PDB file of C-alpha atoms in Angstrom:
ATOM      1  CA  MET A   1     176.214  87.268  58.802  1.00  0.00           C
ATOM      2  CA  GLN A   2     176.801  84.827  56.224  1.00  0.00           C
ATOM      3  CA  THR A   3     173.689  83.027  54.618  1.00  0.00           C
ATOM      4  CA  PHE A   4     173.251  79.736  56.032  1.00  0.00           C
ATOM      5  CA  ALA A   5     171.532  77.030  53.808  1.00  0.00           C
ATOM      6  CA  ARG A   6     170.745  73.410  54.118  1.00  0.00           C
ATOM      7  CA  MET A   7     169.300  70.935  51.310  1.00  0.00           C
ATOM      8  CA  LYS A   8     167.265  67.811  52.006  1.00  0.00           C
ATOM      9  CA  ASP A   9     165.746  66.024  48.834  1.00  0.00           C
ATOM     10  CA  SER A  10     163.851  68.874  46.872  1.00  0.00           C
ATOM     11  CA  PHE A  11     163.722  71.240  50.120  1.00  0.00           C
ATOM     12  CA  ILE A  12     165.855  74.056  51.195  1.00  0.00           C
ATOM     13  CA  VAL A  13     166.151  76.058  54.494  1.00  0.00           C
ATOM     14  CA  SER A  14     167.945  79.155  54.149  1.00  0.00           C
ATOM     15  CA  THR A  15     168.271  82.481  56.098  1.00  0.00           C
ATOM     16  CA  ASP A  16     168.881  84.217  52.765  1.00  0.00           C
ATOM     17  CA  PRO A  17     166.702  87.198  52.993  1.00  0.00           C
ATOM     18  CA  ALA A  18     166.148  87.647  49.326  1.00  0.00           C
ATOM     19  CA  LEU A  19     164.500  84.038  49.097  1.00  0.00           C
ATOM     20  CA  LEU A  20     161.547  85.193  51.456  1.00  0.00           C
ATOM     21  CA  ASP A  21     157.994  85.450  49.988  1.00  0.00           C
ATOM     22  CA  LYS A  22     156.948  88.311  52.339  1.00  0.00           C
ATOM     23  CA  GLU A  23     153.523  87.955  50.934  1.00  0.00           C
ATOM     24  CA  THR A  24     152.959  84.383  52.110  1.00  0.00           C
ATOM     25  CA  ILE A  25     154.618  85.032  55.322  1.00  0.00           C
ATOM     26  CA  PHE A  26     152.474  88.326  55.847  1.00  0.00           C
ATOM     27  CA  SER A  27     149.378  86.509  55.059  1.00  0.00           C
ATOM     28  CA  TYR A  28     149.710  83.604  57.549  1.00  0.00           C
ATOM     29  CA  LEU A  29     150.833  85.746  60.276  1.00  0.00           C
ATOM     30  CA  HIS A  30     148.201  88.547  59.543  1.00  0.00           C
ATOM     31  CA  HIS A  31     145.339  85.885  58.939  1.00  0.00           C
ATOM     32  CA  GLU A  32     146.054  82.455  60.670  1.00  0.00           C
ATOM     33  CA  ALA A  33     148.675  82.472  63.150  1.00  0.00           C
ATOM     34  CA  TYR A  34     146.735  82.835  66.617  1.00  0.00           C
ATOM     35  CA  TRP A  35     149.755  84.928  67.841  1.00  0.00           C
ATOM     36  CA  SER A  36     149.754  87.545  65.311  1.00  0.00           C
ATOM     37  CA  LEU A  37     146.185  88.098  64.076  1.00  0.00           C
ATOM     38  CA  GLY A  38     145.630  91.293  62.626  1.00  0.00           C
ATOM     39  CA  LEU A  39     149.563  92.142  62.503  1.00  0.00           C
ATOM     40  CA  PRO A  40     150.089  95.414  60.706  1.00  0.00           C
ATOM     41  CA  ARG A  41     152.264  95.402  57.682  1.00  0.00           C
ATOM     42  CA  ASP A  42     154.711  98.005  59.038  1.00  0.00           C
ATOM     43  CA  VAL A  43     155.225  95.911  62.153  1.00  0.00           C
ATOM     44  CA  PHE A  44     155.670  93.061  60.122  1.00  0.00           C
ATOM     45  CA  GLU A  45     158.501  94.778  57.823  1.00  0.00           C
ATOM     46  CA  ARG A  46     160.168  95.969  60.962  1.00  0.00           C
ATOM     47  CA  SER A  47     160.367  92.357  62.727  1.00  0.00           C
ATOM     48  CA  LEU A  48     161.958  90.865  59.395  1.00  0.00           C
ATOM     49  CA  GLU A  49     164.833  93.544  59.534  1.00  0.00           C
ATOM     50  CA  HIS A  50     165.739  93.081  62.627  1.00  0.00           C
ATOM     51  CA  SER A  51     165.764  89.308  62.923  1.00  0.00           C
ATOM     52  CA  LEU A  52     167.423  86.315  61.589  1.00  0.00           C
ATOM     53  CA  CYS A  53     164.753  84.750  59.400  1.00  0.00           C
ATOM     54  CA  PHE A  54     164.709  80.993  58.257  1.00  0.00           C
ATOM     55  CA  GLY A  55     162.947  80.187  55.328  1.00  0.00           C
ATOM     56  CA  ILE A  56     161.883  76.695  54.152  1.00  0.00           C
ATOM     57  CA  TYR A  57     161.484  76.261  50.522  1.00  0.00           C
ATOM     58  CA  GLN A  58     160.574  73.684  47.798  1.00  0.00           C
ATOM     59  CA  HIS A  59     161.180  74.733  43.956  1.00  0.00           C
ATOM     60  CA  ASN A  60     161.365  78.516  44.922  1.00  0.00           C
ATOM     61  CA  THR A  61     157.955  78.067  46.955  1.00  0.00           C
ATOM     62  CA  GLN A  62     158.015  79.097  50.568  1.00  0.00           C
ATOM     63  CA  LEU A  63     156.442  76.370  52.713  1.00  0.00           C
ATOM     64  CA  GLY A  64     157.450  77.852  56.353  1.00  0.00           C
ATOM     65  CA  PHE A  65     159.106  80.338  58.212  1.00  0.00           C
ATOM     66  CA  ALA A  66     160.773  80.679  61.828  1.00  0.00           C
ATOM     67  CA  ARG A  67     162.670  83.704  62.907  1.00  0.00           C
ATOM     68  CA  VAL A  68     165.060  84.277  65.702  1.00  0.00           C
ATOM     69  CA  ILE A  69     165.844  87.517  67.598  1.00  0.00           C
ATOM     70  CA  SER A  70     169.227  87.765  69.243  1.00  0.00           C
ATOM     71  CA  ASP A  71     172.479  89.035  70.360  1.00  0.00           C
ATOM     72  CA  PHE A  72     174.290  85.988  69.107  1.00  0.00           C
ATOM     73  CA  SER A  73     176.169  85.790  72.027  1.00  0.00           C
ATOM     74  CA  THR A  74     173.848  84.936  75.304  1.00  0.00           C
ATOM     75  CA  PHE A  75     170.262  85.253  74.303  1.00  0.00           C
ATOM     76  CA  ALA A  76     167.886  84.488  71.542  1.00  0.00           C
ATOM     77  CA  TYR A  77     164.122  84.372  71.398  1.00  0.00           C
ATOM     78  CA  LEU A  78     162.420  82.052  68.794  1.00  0.00           C
ATOM     79  CA  CYS A  79     159.222  83.125  67.230  1.00  0.00           C
ATOM     80  CA  ASP A  80     156.654  83.206  64.288  1.00  0.00           C
ATOM     81  CA  VAL A  81     157.444  79.188  63.557  1.00  0.00           C
ATOM     82  CA  PHE A  82     154.994  77.775  61.063  1.00  0.00           C
ATOM     83  CA  ILE A  83     154.720  75.418  58.170  1.00  0.00           C
ATOM     84  CA  LEU A  84     151.881  76.072  55.872  1.00  0.00           C
ATOM     85  CA  THR A  85     149.110  73.564  56.121  1.00  0.00           C
ATOM     86  CA  PRO A  86     149.288  71.745  52.784  1.00  0.00           C
ATOM     87  CA  TYR A  87     153.160  70.958  53.867  1.00  0.00           C
ATOM     88  CA  ARG A  88     152.412  69.574  57.454  1.00  0.00           C
ATOM     89  CA  GLY A  89     153.116  66.094  58.470  1.00  0.00           C
ATOM     90  CA  GLN A  90     156.214  65.692  56.234  1.00  0.00           C
ATOM     91  CA  GLY A  91     158.621  66.218  58.865  1.00  0.00           C
ATOM     92  CA  LEU A  92     159.536  69.978  57.863  1.00  0.00           C
ATOM     93  CA  GLY A  93     159.033  71.434  61.113  1.00  0.00           C
ATOM     94  CA  LYS A  94     161.362  69.078  62.772  1.00  0.00           C
ATOM     95  CA  TRP A  95     163.934  69.823  59.915  1.00  0.00           C
ATOM     96  CA  LEU A  96     163.419  73.550  60.395  1.00  0.00           C
ATOM     97  CA  MET A  97     164.148  73.312  64.032  1.00  0.00           C
ATOM     98  CA  GLU A  98     167.186  71.363  63.580  1.00  0.00           C
ATOM     99  CA  SER A  99     168.550  73.638  60.921  1.00  0.00           C
ATOM    100  CA  ILE A 100     167.805  76.717  63.323  1.00  0.00           C
ATOM    101  CA  MET A 101     169.426  74.799  66.385  1.00  0.00           C
ATOM    102  CA  ASP A 102     172.515  74.051  64.073  1.00  0.00           C
ATOM    103  CA  HIS A 103     173.098  77.640  62.852  1.00  0.00           C
ATOM    104  CA  PRO A 104     176.674  78.551  63.598  1.00  0.00           C
ATOM    105  CA  ASP A 105     176.068  82.195  64.930  1.00  0.00           C
ATOM    106  CA  LEU A 106     173.327  80.486  67.671  1.00  0.00           C
ATOM    107  CA  GLN A 107     175.709  78.345  69.511  1.00  0.00           C
ATOM    108  CA  GLY A 108     176.882  78.706  72.863  1.00  0.00           C
ATOM    109  CA  LEU A 109     174.008  80.637  73.958  1.00  0.00           C
ATOM    110  CA  ARG A 110     173.240  80.731  77.584  1.00  0.00           C
ATOM    111  CA  ARG A 111     169.272  81.285  77.086  1.00  0.00           C
ATOM    112  CA  PHE A 112     167.149  80.329  74.144  1.00  0.00           C
ATOM    113  CA  TYR A 113     163.367  81.292  74.764  1.00  0.00           C
ATOM    114  CA  LEU A 114     160.215  80.574  73.101  1.00  0.00           C
ATOM    115  CA  VAL A 115     156.667  80.985  73.696  1.00  0.00           C
ATOM    116  CA  THR A 116     154.020  78.451  72.311  1.00  0.00           C
ATOM    117  CA  ARG A 117     150.364  77.450  73.152  1.00  0.00           C
ATOM    118  CA  ASP A 118     150.401  74.055  71.463  1.00  0.00           C
ATOM    119  CA  ALA A 119     153.630  72.540  70.511  1.00  0.00           C
ATOM    120  CA  HIS A 120     155.256  71.712  73.378  1.00  0.00           C
ATOM    121  CA  GLY A 121     156.128  68.243  72.256  1.00  0.00           C
ATOM    122  CA  LEU A 122     157.783  69.400  69.228  1.00  0.00           C
ATOM    123  CA  TYR A 123     160.390  71.696  71.125  1.00  0.00           C
ATOM    124  CA  LYS A 124     161.210  69.479  73.614  1.00  0.00           C
ATOM    125  CA  HIS A 125     163.072  67.569  71.160  1.00  0.00           C
ATOM    126  CA  TYR A 126     165.488  70.401  70.679  1.00  0.00           C
ATOM    127  CA  GLY A 127     166.230  70.933  74.903  1.00  0.00           C
ATOM    128  CA  PHE A 128     163.288  73.256  75.344  1.00  0.00           C
ATOM    129  CA  SER A 129     161.358  72.968  78.488  1.00  0.00           C
ATOM    130  CA  SER A 130     158.929  74.539  80.918  1.00  0.00           C
ATOM    131  CA  LEU A 131     160.391  77.319  83.059  1.00  0.00           C
ATOM    132  CA  ASP A 132     161.767  75.722  86.209  1.00  0.00           C
ATOM    133  CA  ASP A 133     161.443  78.998  88.238  1.00  0.00           C
ATOM    134  CA  CYS A 134     158.462  81.006  86.828  1.00  0.00           C
ATOM    135  CA  GLY A 135     159.039  83.425  89.811  1.00  0.00           C
ATOM    136  CA  ARG A 136     162.371  84.902  88.607  1.00  0.00           C
ATOM    137  CA  HIS A 137     160.918  85.602  84.860  1.00  0.00           C
ATOM    138  CA  MET A 138     158.797  88.605  84.323  1.00  0.00           C
ATOM    139  CA  GLU A 139     157.397  89.997  81.159  1.00  0.00           C
ATOM    140  CA  LYS A 140     155.328  93.192  80.036  1.00  0.00           C
ATOM    141  CA  VAL A 141     152.326  92.159  77.687  1.00  0.00           C
ATOM    142  CA  VAL A 142     150.370  94.739  75.885  1.00  0.00           C
ATOM    143  CA  PRO A 143     147.730  92.651  73.774  1.00  0.00           C
ATOM    144  CA  ALA A 144     148.535  93.199  69.998  1.00  0.00           C
ATOM    145  CA  LYS A 145     144.768  94.101  69.445  1.00  0.00           C
ATOM    146  CA  VAL A 146     145.353  97.056  71.928  1.00  0.00           C
ATOM    147  CA  LEU A 147     148.582  98.349  70.188  1.00  0.00           C
ATOM    148  CA  TYR A 148     147.161  97.903  66.685  1.00  0.00           C
ATOM    149  CA  GLU A 149     143.892  99.336  67.671  1.00  0.00           C
ATOM    150  CA  ARG A 150     145.764 102.519  69.015  1.00  0.00           C
ATOM    151  CA  GLY A 151     147.981 102.861  66.046  1.00  0.00           C
ATOM    152  CA  GLN A 152     151.006 102.812  68.396  1.00  0.00           C
ATOM    153  CA  ASN A 153     152.800 100.541  65.673  1.00  0.00           C
ATOM    154  CA  GLN A 154     151.528 102.512  62.756  1.00  0.00           C
ATOM    155  CA  GLU A 155     153.859 104.682  60.688  1.00  0.00           C
TER     156      GLU A 155
END
């Protein structure tokens, strides 16, 4: 898969894995993101390896991140989307989402999922909506805290 990149003013969105500031991303996901508090490092590393990762940067400084898990044919799951607090309010989250939705390998998908507690308004602008028929959808959820305490994701 070719690297995808977009520039806007002094900002860049890129899927180049070499640009990822793993320490910044891990720190945010491990310490600040409500959905991944306590995330073990090995789980984090595997998640990057098996995802299409989008970074947003200014002058080689990582400002935000998102990743997509997909078969690139019929299904994708968007997760771990964030803009670091000092850079919020500048439209960077919207631009990151536009870039993700325009990625050539994510076109023509039948389903594109995400889970959010508080950003419904942002995602509605990109065609996401609440499930029409929740009864058709199922999930298996094992709380991260339980997995991490058991060491099931530890190497």
